[in-house]
Amino acid sequence: MSHILILGGDGYLGWPTAMHLSSRGHEVTVVDNYYKRAICKDLHINPLYEVPDLSVRAKRWHEITGKEIKVCVSDLTNINSMNALFNGKCNYDWCVEKKYTGIPDTIVHYAEQPSAPYSLMNNTTANNTISNNLLVTNNLLYSVKEYSRDSHIIKLGTMGEYGTPNIDIEEGWIDIEHNGRNGKFLFPRQGSSIYHTTKVMDTDLIWFAVRTWELKVTDLMQGPVYGIETEESIIDKDLSIIFFYDEIFGTILNRFITQAIIDYPLTVYGKGGQTRGYLNIKDTMQCIEKAVINPAKDSELRIFNQITETFSVNQLADKVYNVGQQLGFNVMIESIENPRKEAEEHYYNPKYQGLLELGVKPHYLDDLVLEGMFNQVIKYRDNIKKDIIFKGIKWI
Ligand code: USQ
């Protein structure tokens, strides 16, 4: 079993990943600076229900399972804070035994500002996104180079790094023949927001570190995630996943379900032909676990496309409409002017074999999954704030 650091352990994916890996016997430490909570406070964004801070959640996890998830609240844009995770100088905010667990075998890096709309609100939010995301990634690479070269870094990238090219999307790399010669290169990247562009720059930093310092990294190009529960989150209310439905932090399917419940027309941006690769949050858990137990090789930048199926916005809206109507909701669909700059009709054919070959068994999006989401979200109907669903943050 390994010792795993999860950077960004407070988020939509971080906390469920911590529980998932802890329940499988790994020794887990979560680190976060509550940056996303601070943005939410500033912008008056509420999740569907409040979730306790990491120390409370880790304590509850320990009470229920007897397992420990160590908690460290720390700003990793500061290199001393990052180094402290590797040199034993870290101050834990919660743990059973104040004993340093040693060099991590694996680091899961989620510690980034994840919202494309936030990154395009104004120059300050763009700069915040760039500085937070790139500094954390660069600091991590430096700390691993300094203290822990054998650790496996699992970095959360995004399918949005590729954009929507008019050719098939490979898993990270492409063979190019040019003027009679051949070479293998990172697949061309063209981020569709400042946020997505920071992910592209992360990939370049990582590739530099792999080539130069011989680190081993798995970069996961993940699509928009949906879902409200995992195997572990349902054990107790205090272990719930933080769930957003607002324009800034909510991903499309989570938003559509919430909108359908309160008779808010589903906000299809433009023509609705925008196609992306999606996955259930339960599959994010599986993908990370598979990457942990099957690490990249020394000096390898291994890239997987972390999706299980593709849908257009219109297809998602139709699915939510059909299931919502069957459940007695008055679901409406409205095409509104697209606040984003993106292709609304385009070719999209990504490959996503790698994680399936490692043994991930997808939970596909069927009516039962949608019904389950409706049944969960409706419990919090009275908490839903209409005014945060759509503000129309414009790309241009
Ligand atoms: N969309 C609508 N209506 C809405 C919300 C979204 O039509 O009310 C459309 C968007 O225009 C876009 C698609 O749905 O074409 C997906 O949007 P999204 O908000 O679910 O996802 P996105 O902004 O791309 O970002 C999310 C996560 C991000 C992650 C990314 C994966 O917030 O952290 O990296 O999904 S990907 O999209 O593959 O880059």
CSV table of C-alpha atoms and ligand atoms in Angstrom, one decimal:
chain,number,residue,atom,x,y,z
A,1,MET,CA,0.0,0.0,0.0
A,2,SER,CA,1.3,3.4,-0.8
A,3,HIS,CA,1.6,6.8,0.9
A,4,ILE,CA,-0.4,9.2,-1.2
A,5,LEU,CA,-0.5,13.0,-1.1
A,6,ILE,CA,-3.6,14.6,-2.5
A,7,LEU,CA,-3.1,18.2,-3.4
A,8,GLY,CA,-6.4,20.1,-3.6
A,9,GLY,CA,-8.0,17.6,-1.2
A,10,ASP,CA,-11.0,19.8,-0.4
A,11,GLY,CA,-12.6,19.9,-3.9
A,12,TYR,CA,-15.3,18.1,-5.8
A,13,LEU,CA,-12.8,15.4,-6.7
A,14,GLY,CA,-10.2,15.7,-4.0
A,15,TRP,CA,-12.2,14.6,-1.0
A,16,PRO,CA,-13.9,11.6,-2.6
A,17,THR,CA,-10.5,10.5,-4.0
A,18,ALA,CA,-9.0,10.7,-0.5
A,19,MET,CA,-11.8,8.5,1.0
A,20,HIS,CA,-11.6,6.1,-2.0
A,21,LEU,CA,-7.9,5.5,-1.6
A,22,SER,CA,-8.0,5.5,2.2
A,23,SER,CA,-10.7,2.8,2.1
A,24,ARG,CA,-8.5,0.7,-0.1
A,25,GLY,CA,-5.7,0.7,2.5
A,26,HIS,CA,-3.5,3.6,1.3
A,27,GLU,CA,-2.0,6.1,3.7
A,28,VAL,CA,-3.5,9.4,2.6
A,29,THR,CA,-2.6,13.0,3.3
A,30,VAL,CA,-4.8,15.8,1.9
A,31,VAL,CA,-3.6,19.3,1.4
A,32,ASP,CA,-5.6,22.4,0.5
A,33,ASN,CA,-5.7,26.2,1.1
A,34,TYR,CA,-9.5,26.5,0.7
A,35,TYR,CA,-8.9,28.8,-2.2
A,36,LYS,CA,-12.1,27.7,-4.0
A,37,ARG,CA,-14.1,28.3,-0.8
A,38,ALA,CA,-12.7,31.8,-0.7
A,39,ILE,CA,-13.8,32.5,-4.3
A,40,CYS,CA,-17.3,31.2,-3.5
A,41,LYS,CA,-17.5,33.5,-0.5
A,42,ASP,CA,-16.4,36.5,-2.6
A,43,LEU,CA,-18.8,35.7,-5.4
A,44,HIS,CA,-21.7,34.7,-3.2
A,45,ILE,CA,-21.8,31.2,-4.6
A,46,ASN,CA,-23.3,28.4,-2.5
A,47,PRO,CA,-22.9,24.7,-3.2
A,48,LEU,CA,-26.1,22.7,-3.1
A,49,TYR,CA,-25.4,22.0,0.6
A,50,GLU,CA,-22.6,23.0,2.9
A,51,VAL,CA,-19.8,20.5,3.6
A,52,PRO,CA,-17.6,20.7,6.7
A,53,ASP,CA,-14.0,21.6,6.4
A,54,LEU,CA,-11.3,18.9,5.9
A,55,SER,CA,-10.5,18.5,9.5
A,56,VAL,CA,-14.1,17.8,10.4
A,57,ARG,CA,-14.5,15.4,7.5
A,58,ALA,CA,-11.3,13.6,8.2
A,59,LYS,CA,-12.2,13.2,11.9
A,60,ARG,CA,-15.6,11.8,10.9
A,61,TRP,CA,-14.0,9.4,8.5
A,62,HIS,CA,-11.7,8.2,11.3
A,63,GLU,CA,-14.6,7.8,13.7
A,64,ILE,CA,-16.6,5.7,11.2
A,65,THR,CA,-13.9,3.6,9.5
A,66,GLY,CA,-10.9,3.7,11.9
A,67,LYS,CA,-8.8,5.0,9.0
A,68,GLU,CA,-6.8,8.1,9.1
A,69,ILE,CA,-6.6,10.9,6.4
A,70,LYS,CA,-4.1,13.4,7.5
A,71,VAL,CA,-5.0,17.1,6.8
A,72,CYS,CA,-2.7,19.9,6.0
A,73,VAL,CA,-4.0,23.4,5.2
A,74,SER,CA,-1.3,25.1,3.2
A,75,ASP,CA,-0.8,27.4,0.2
A,76,LEU,CA,1.3,25.4,-2.3
A,77,THR,CA,2.1,28.5,-4.4
A,78,ASN,CA,4.7,29.0,-1.7
A,79,ILE,CA,7.7,26.7,-2.3
A,80,ASN,CA,8.4,26.4,1.4
A,81,SER,CA,4.9,25.0,2.0
A,82,MET,CA,5.3,22.6,-0.8
A,83,ASN,CA,8.7,21.5,0.4
A,84,ALA,CA,7.3,20.9,3.9
A,85,LEU,CA,5.2,18.1,2.5
A,86,PHE,CA,8.4,16.3,1.5
A,87,ASN,CA,11.0,17.2,4.2
A,88,GLY,CA,9.0,16.4,7.3
A,89,LYS,CA,8.4,20.1,8.3
A,90,CYS,CA,4.6,20.0,7.6
A,91,ASN,CA,2.2,21.0,10.3
A,92,TYR,CA,-0.8,18.9,10.2
A,93,ASP,CA,-4.2,20.5,11.0
A,94,TRP,CA,-5.7,17.2,11.8
A,95,CYS,CA,-4.2,13.7,12.2
A,96,VAL,CA,-4.4,11.0,14.8
A,97,GLU,CA,-0.7,10.7,15.4
A,98,LYS,CA,1.5,13.8,14.7
A,99,LYS,CA,4.0,11.6,12.9
A,100,TYR,CA,5.5,12.5,9.5
A,101,THR,CA,4.6,9.7,7.1
A,102,GLY,CA,7.7,10.1,4.9
A,103,ILE,CA,8.3,10.7,1.2
A,104,PRO,CA,5.1,10.0,-0.7
A,105,ASP,CA,4.9,7.2,-3.3
A,106,THR,CA,2.3,9.0,-5.3
A,107,ILE,CA,1.1,12.6,-5.5
A,108,VAL,CA,-2.3,13.3,-7.0
A,109,HIS,CA,-2.3,16.9,-8.1
A,110,TYR,CA,-5.8,18.5,-8.2
A,111,ALA,CA,-4.7,21.8,-6.6
A,112,GLU,CA,-5.9,24.2,-9.4
A,113,GLN,CA,-8.5,26.8,-10.0
A,114,PRO,CA,-10.8,24.6,-12.1
A,115,SER,CA,-13.3,27.1,-13.7
A,116,ALA,CA,-13.1,28.3,-17.3
A,117,PRO,CA,-15.7,31.1,-16.7
A,118,TYR,CA,-13.9,32.3,-13.5
A,119,SER,CA,-10.6,32.6,-15.5
A,120,LEU,CA,-12.4,34.9,-17.9
A,121,MET,CA,-14.3,37.2,-15.6
A,122,ASN,CA,-11.6,39.9,-15.7
A,123,ASN,CA,-7.8,40.4,-15.7
A,124,THR,CA,-7.5,39.7,-11.9
A,125,THR,CA,-9.3,36.4,-12.1
A,126,ALA,CA,-7.2,35.5,-15.2
A,127,ASN,CA,-4.0,36.3,-13.3
A,128,ASN,CA,-5.2,34.4,-10.2
A,129,THR,CA,-5.8,31.4,-12.3
A,130,ILE,CA,-2.5,31.6,-14.1
A,131,SER,CA,-0.5,32.2,-10.9
A,132,ASN,CA,-2.2,29.6,-8.7
A,133,ASN,CA,-2.2,26.8,-11.3
A,134,LEU,CA,1.3,27.3,-12.7
A,135,LEU,CA,3.0,28.0,-9.4
A,136,VAL,CA,1.6,25.0,-7.7
A,137,THR,CA,2.6,22.7,-10.7
A,138,ASN,CA,6.1,24.2,-10.9
A,139,ASN,CA,6.6,24.0,-7.1
A,140,LEU,CA,5.5,20.4,-7.1
A,141,LEU,CA,8.0,19.5,-9.9
A,142,TYR,CA,10.8,21.3,-8.0
A,143,SER,CA,10.0,19.6,-4.7
A,144,VAL,CA,9.8,16.2,-6.3
A,145,LYS,CA,13.1,16.8,-8.1
A,146,GLU,CA,14.7,17.9,-4.8
A,147,TYR,CA,13.4,15.3,-2.3
A,148,SER,CA,11.5,12.6,-4.0
A,149,ARG,CA,12.4,11.7,-7.5
A,150,ASP,CA,11.0,8.2,-7.3
A,151,SER,CA,7.5,9.5,-6.5
A,152,HIS,CA,4.8,9.1,-9.2
A,153,ILE,CA,3.0,12.3,-10.0
A,154,ILE,CA,-0.6,11.9,-11.1
A,155,LYS,CA,-1.7,15.3,-12.6
A,156,LEU,CA,-5.2,16.2,-13.5
A,157,GLY,CA,-5.2,17.7,-16.9
A,158,THR,CA,-8.2,18.3,-19.1
A,159,MET,CA,-9.6,17.2,-22.5
A,160,GLY,CA,-10.1,20.9,-23.1
A,161,GLU,CA,-6.3,21.2,-23.7
A,162,TYR,CA,-6.9,19.7,-27.1
A,163,GLY,CA,-9.8,21.9,-28.0
A,164,THR,CA,-11.9,20.6,-30.9
A,165,PRO,CA,-9.5,19.8,-33.7
A,166,ASN,CA,-10.8,18.6,-37.1
A,167,ILE,CA,-8.8,15.4,-36.7
A,168,ASP,CA,-9.0,12.4,-34.3
A,169,ILE,CA,-7.7,13.2,-30.8
A,170,GLU,CA,-5.0,10.7,-29.7
A,171,GLU,CA,-4.1,9.9,-26.1
A,172,GLY,CA,-1.6,12.7,-25.5
A,173,TRP,CA,0.9,12.0,-28.3
A,174,ILE,CA,0.9,12.1,-32.1
A,175,ASP,CA,3.3,10.6,-34.7
A,176,ILE,CA,4.1,13.2,-37.3
A,177,GLU,CA,5.7,12.6,-40.7
A,178,HIS,CA,7.2,15.8,-42.1
A,179,ASN,CA,9.3,16.1,-45.3
A,180,GLY,CA,10.1,12.4,-45.2
A,181,ARG,CA,11.1,12.3,-41.5
A,182,ASN,CA,9.1,11.0,-38.4
A,183,GLY,CA,8.8,12.2,-34.9
A,184,LYS,CA,6.6,11.8,-31.8
A,185,PHE,CA,5.2,14.9,-30.3
A,186,LEU,CA,2.6,16.1,-27.7
A,187,PHE,CA,-0.7,16.1,-29.5
A,188,PRO,CA,-1.4,19.8,-30.6
A,189,ARG,CA,-3.0,21.8,-27.8
A,190,GLN,CA,-5.3,24.8,-28.1
A,191,GLY,CA,-7.0,25.7,-24.8
A,192,SER,CA,-10.4,27.3,-25.1
A,193,SER,CA,-10.1,29.5,-22.0
A,194,ILE,CA,-7.4,31.0,-19.8
A,195,TYR,CA,-8.1,28.1,-17.4
A,196,HIS,CA,-7.7,25.5,-20.1
A,197,THR,CA,-4.5,27.3,-21.3
A,198,THR,CA,-3.0,27.0,-17.8
A,199,LYS,CA,-3.5,23.3,-18.2
A,200,VAL,CA,-1.7,23.3,-21.5
A,201,MET,CA,1.2,25.2,-19.9
A,202,ASP,CA,1.2,22.7,-17.0
A,203,THR,CA,1.7,19.9,-19.5
A,204,ASP,CA,4.6,21.8,-21.0
A,205,LEU,CA,6.2,22.3,-17.6
A,206,ILE,CA,5.7,18.6,-16.8
A,207,TRP,CA,7.1,17.4,-20.1
A,208,PHE,CA,10.2,19.6,-19.4
A,209,ALA,CA,10.6,18.1,-15.9
A,210,VAL,CA,10.2,14.6,-17.3
A,211,ARG,CA,12.8,15.1,-20.0
A,212,THR,CA,15.2,17.0,-17.8
A,213,TRP,CA,14.9,15.6,-14.3
A,214,GLU,CA,13.6,12.1,-15.3
A,215,LEU,CA,10.5,12.3,-13.2
A,216,LYS,CA,7.6,9.9,-13.8
A,217,VAL,CA,4.2,11.4,-14.4
A,218,THR,CA,0.7,10.4,-15.5
A,219,ASP,CA,-1.3,13.3,-17.0
A,220,LEU,CA,-5.0,12.6,-17.0
A,221,MET,CA,-6.9,14.5,-19.7
A,222,GLN,CA,-10.3,14.5,-18.0
A,223,GLY,CA,-13.6,15.6,-19.5
A,224,PRO,CA,-16.4,17.3,-17.5
A,225,VAL,CA,-17.4,15.1,-14.6
A,226,TYR,CA,-21.0,14.6,-13.3
A,227,GLY,CA,-22.4,12.9,-10.2
A,228,ILE,CA,-23.2,13.6,-6.6
A,229,GLU,CA,-22.1,10.4,-4.8
A,230,THR,CA,-19.4,7.7,-4.6
A,231,GLU,CA,-19.3,4.5,-2.7
A,232,GLU,CA,-17.7,6.3,0.3
A,233,SER,CA,-19.5,9.6,0.3
A,234,ILE,CA,-22.9,8.0,1.0
A,235,ILE,CA,-21.7,6.5,4.3
A,236,ASP,CA,-22.4,9.7,6.3
A,237,LYS,CA,-23.8,13.2,5.6
A,238,ASP,CA,-20.5,14.8,6.8
A,239,LEU,CA,-18.6,12.8,4.1
A,240,SER,CA,-20.7,14.2,1.2
A,241,ILE,CA,-19.2,15.5,-2.0
A,242,ILE,CA,-19.3,19.3,-2.5
A,243,PHE,CA,-21.8,19.8,-5.4
A,244,PHE,CA,-21.9,23.0,-7.5
A,245,TYR,CA,-24.7,24.0,-10.0
A,246,ASP,CA,-23.7,27.6,-10.6
A,247,GLU,CA,-22.3,29.0,-13.8
A,248,ILE,CA,-18.8,29.2,-12.4
A,249,PHE,CA,-18.1,25.9,-10.7
A,250,GLY,CA,-21.0,23.7,-11.9
A,251,THR,CA,-20.4,21.3,-14.8
A,252,ILE,CA,-23.1,21.0,-17.3
A,253,LEU,CA,-24.9,17.8,-16.3
A,254,ASN,CA,-25.0,18.7,-12.6
A,255,ARG,CA,-26.3,22.1,-13.6
A,256,PHE,CA,-29.0,20.7,-15.9
A,257,ILE,CA,-30.4,18.3,-13.3
A,258,THR,CA,-30.6,21.2,-10.7
A,259,GLN,CA,-32.2,23.5,-13.2
A,260,ALA,CA,-34.8,20.9,-14.2
A,261,ILE,CA,-35.8,20.5,-10.5
A,262,ILE,CA,-36.6,24.1,-10.1
A,263,ASP,CA,-38.3,24.7,-13.5
A,264,TYR,CA,-35.4,26.7,-14.7
A,265,PRO,CA,-35.0,26.1,-18.5
A,266,LEU,CA,-31.9,24.1,-19.3
A,267,THR,CA,-29.4,26.6,-20.6
A,268,VAL,CA,-28.2,25.3,-23.9
A,269,TYR,CA,-25.4,27.6,-25.1
A,270,GLY,CA,-25.9,28.5,-28.8
A,271,LYS,CA,-26.6,25.6,-31.2
A,272,GLY,CA,-25.8,23.0,-28.6
A,273,GLY,CA,-23.6,20.9,-30.9
A,274,GLN,CA,-20.6,21.3,-28.6
A,275,THR,CA,-19.4,17.7,-28.0
A,276,ARG,CA,-17.2,16.7,-25.1
A,277,GLY,CA,-16.1,13.5,-23.4
A,278,TYR,CA,-17.9,12.9,-20.0
A,279,LEU,CA,-17.5,10.6,-17.0
A,280,ASN,CA,-19.2,9.7,-13.8
A,281,ILE,CA,-17.4,10.8,-10.7
A,282,LYS,CA,-17.3,7.2,-9.6
A,283,ASP,CA,-15.2,6.5,-12.7
A,284,THR,CA,-12.8,9.4,-11.8
A,285,MET,CA,-12.2,7.4,-8.6
A,286,GLN,CA,-11.5,4.2,-10.5
A,287,CYS,CA,-9.2,6.0,-13.0
A,288,ILE,CA,-7.1,7.5,-10.2
A,289,GLU,CA,-6.9,4.2,-8.4
A,290,LYS,CA,-5.8,2.4,-11.5
A,291,ALA,CA,-3.1,5.0,-12.2
A,292,VAL,CA,-1.9,4.7,-8.6
A,293,ILE,CA,-1.4,1.0,-8.7
A,294,ASN,CA,0.0,1.0,-12.3
A,295,PRO,CA,2.4,3.9,-12.1
A,296,ALA,CA,4.2,5.5,-15.1
A,297,LYS,CA,7.8,4.3,-15.7
A,298,ASP,CA,10.9,6.3,-14.8
A,299,SER,CA,11.3,9.3,-17.2
A,300,GLU,CA,7.9,8.7,-18.7
A,301,LEU,CA,5.1,11.2,-19.3
A,302,ARG,CA,2.1,8.9,-19.7
A,303,ILE,CA,-1.1,10.5,-20.9
A,304,PHE,CA,-4.6,9.1,-20.7
A,305,ASN,CA,-7.8,10.6,-22.0
A,306,GLN,CA,-10.0,10.3,-18.9
A,307,ILE,CA,-13.6,10.0,-20.4
A,308,THR,CA,-16.0,7.2,-20.9
A,309,GLU,CA,-18.4,8.5,-23.6
A,310,THR,CA,-19.1,11.6,-25.6
A,311,PHE,CA,-22.3,13.7,-25.8
A,312,SER,CA,-23.3,17.0,-27.4
A,313,VAL,CA,-25.0,19.6,-25.2
A,314,ASN,CA,-28.3,18.9,-27.0
A,315,GLN,CA,-28.0,15.2,-26.3
A,316,LEU,CA,-27.5,15.9,-22.6
A,317,ALA,CA,-30.4,18.3,-22.5
A,318,ASP,CA,-32.6,15.7,-24.2
A,319,LYS,CA,-31.6,13.0,-21.7
A,320,VAL,CA,-32.4,15.3,-18.7
A,321,TYR,CA,-35.6,16.3,-20.4
A,322,ASN,CA,-36.8,12.8,-20.9
A,323,VAL,CA,-36.0,11.5,-17.4
A,324,GLY,CA,-37.2,14.6,-15.7
A,325,GLN,CA,-40.5,14.5,-17.5
A,326,GLN,CA,-41.0,10.8,-16.6
A,327,LEU,CA,-40.3,11.8,-13.0
A,328,GLY,CA,-43.0,14.5,-13.2
A,329,PHE,CA,-40.8,17.6,-13.5
A,330,ASN,CA,-41.7,20.4,-15.9
A,331,VAL,CA,-38.4,20.4,-17.8
A,332,MET,CA,-37.9,23.1,-20.4
A,333,ILE,CA,-35.0,23.6,-22.8
A,334,GLU,CA,-33.9,27.0,-23.9
A,335,SER,CA,-31.2,27.8,-26.4
A,336,ILE,CA,-29.5,31.0,-25.3
A,337,GLU,CA,-26.8,33.2,-26.8
A,338,ASN,CA,-23.5,31.4,-26.2
A,339,PRO,CA,-21.4,33.5,-23.7
A,340,ARG,CA,-18.4,31.4,-24.7
A,341,LYS,CA,-16.2,31.5,-27.8
A,342,GLU,CA,-16.3,27.8,-28.9
A,343,ALA,CA,-17.3,25.8,-32.0
A,344,GLU,CA,-21.0,24.9,-31.8
A,345,GLU,CA,-20.8,22.3,-34.5
A,346,HIS,CA,-17.6,20.3,-35.0
A,347,TYR,CA,-15.9,17.0,-35.5
A,348,TYR,CA,-15.0,15.2,-32.3
A,349,ASN,CA,-13.4,11.8,-32.1
A,350,PRO,CA,-11.1,11.3,-29.1
A,351,LYS,CA,-9.4,8.0,-28.2
A,352,TYR,CA,-9.8,6.7,-24.6
A,353,GLN,CA,-8.5,3.2,-24.5
A,354,GLY,CA,-5.6,3.5,-22.0
A,355,LEU,CA,-7.6,3.6,-18.7
A,356,LEU,CA,-10.0,0.9,-20.0
A,357,GLU,CA,-7.0,-1.3,-20.6
A,358,LEU,CA,-5.9,-0.7,-17.0
A,359,GLY,CA,-9.2,-2.2,-16.0
A,360,VAL,CA,-11.6,0.8,-15.5
A,361,LYS,CA,-15.2,-0.4,-15.7
A,362,PRO,CA,-17.3,2.6,-16.8
A,363,HIS,CA,-20.6,3.6,-15.2
A,364,TYR,CA,-22.3,4.9,-18.4
A,365,LEU,CA,-24.9,7.7,-18.3
A,366,ASP,CA,-28.3,5.9,-18.5
A,367,ASP,CA,-31.7,6.8,-17.2
A,368,LEU,CA,-31.1,5.1,-13.9
A,369,VAL,CA,-28.0,7.2,-13.2
A,370,LEU,CA,-30.0,10.4,-14.1
A,371,GLU,CA,-32.9,9.3,-11.9
A,372,GLY,CA,-30.5,8.7,-9.1
A,373,MET,CA,-29.1,12.2,-9.5
A,374,PHE,CA,-32.6,13.7,-9.6
A,375,ASN,CA,-33.5,11.9,-6.4
A,376,GLN,CA,-30.4,13.2,-4.6
A,377,VAL,CA,-30.6,16.8,-5.8
A,378,ILE,CA,-34.3,17.2,-5.1
A,379,LYS,CA,-33.6,16.7,-1.3
A,380,TYR,CA,-31.9,20.1,-1.4
A,381,ARG,CA,-34.4,21.9,-3.6
A,382,ASP,CA,-35.0,24.6,-1.0
A,383,ASN,CA,-31.3,25.5,-1.0
A,384,ILE,CA,-31.1,26.2,-4.8
A,385,LYS,CA,-30.4,29.8,-5.6
A,386,LYS,CA,-31.7,30.8,-9.0
A,387,ASP,CA,-29.6,33.9,-9.3
A,388,ILE,CA,-26.3,32.0,-9.4
A,389,ILE,CA,-27.3,29.7,-12.2
A,390,PHE,CA,-26.6,32.0,-15.1
A,391,LYS,CA,-24.9,35.4,-15.1
A,392,GLY,CA,-23.5,35.2,-18.7
A,393,ILE,CA,-19.8,35.6,-18.1
A,394,LYS,CA,-18.6,36.4,-21.6
A,395,TRP,CA,-15.5,35.1,-23.2
A,396,ILE,CA,-15.1,38.2,-25.4
B,1,USQ,N1,-22.6,24.4,-21.5
B,1,USQ,C1,-23.9,24.8,-21.9
B,1,USQ,N2,-24.8,25.2,-21.0
B,1,USQ,C2,-24.4,25.4,-19.7
B,1,USQ,C3,-23.1,25.0,-19.3
B,1,USQ,C4,-22.2,24.5,-20.2
B,1,USQ,O1,-24.3,24.7,-23.1
B,1,USQ,O2,-25.2,25.8,-18.9
B,1,USQ,C5,-21.7,23.9,-22.5
B,1,USQ,C6,-20.4,24.7,-22.6
B,1,USQ,O3,-20.5,25.8,-23.5
B,1,USQ,C7,-19.4,23.6,-23.0
B,1,USQ,C8,-19.9,22.3,-22.4
B,1,USQ,O4,-21.3,22.6,-22.1
B,1,USQ,O5,-19.4,23.5,-24.4
B,1,USQ,C9,-19.2,21.9,-21.2
B,1,USQ,O6,-19.2,22.9,-20.3
B,1,USQ,P1,-18.8,22.7,-18.7
B,1,USQ,O7,-19.1,24.0,-18.0
B,1,USQ,O8,-19.5,21.5,-18.2
B,1,USQ,O9,-17.3,22.4,-18.8
B,1,USQ,P2,-16.0,23.3,-18.9
B,1,USQ,O10,-16.2,24.7,-18.7
B,1,USQ,O11,-15.3,22.9,-20.2
B,1,USQ,O12,-15.1,22.8,-17.7
B,1,USQ,C10,-15.3,21.6,-16.9
B,1,USQ,C11,-14.6,21.8,-15.6
B,1,USQ,C12,-13.1,21.9,-15.8
B,1,USQ,C13,-12.7,20.7,-16.7
B,1,USQ,C14,-13.5,20.6,-18.0
B,1,USQ,C15,-13.2,19.4,-18.8
B,1,USQ,O13,-15.1,22.9,-14.9
B,1,USQ,O14,-12.5,21.9,-14.6
B,1,USQ,O15,-11.3,20.8,-16.9
B,1,USQ,O16,-14.9,20.5,-17.6
B,1,USQ,S1,-13.2,19.7,-20.5
B,1,USQ,O17,-14.4,20.4,-20.8
B,1,USQ,O18,-13.1,18.5,-21.2
B,1,USQ,O19,-12.0,20.6,-20.8
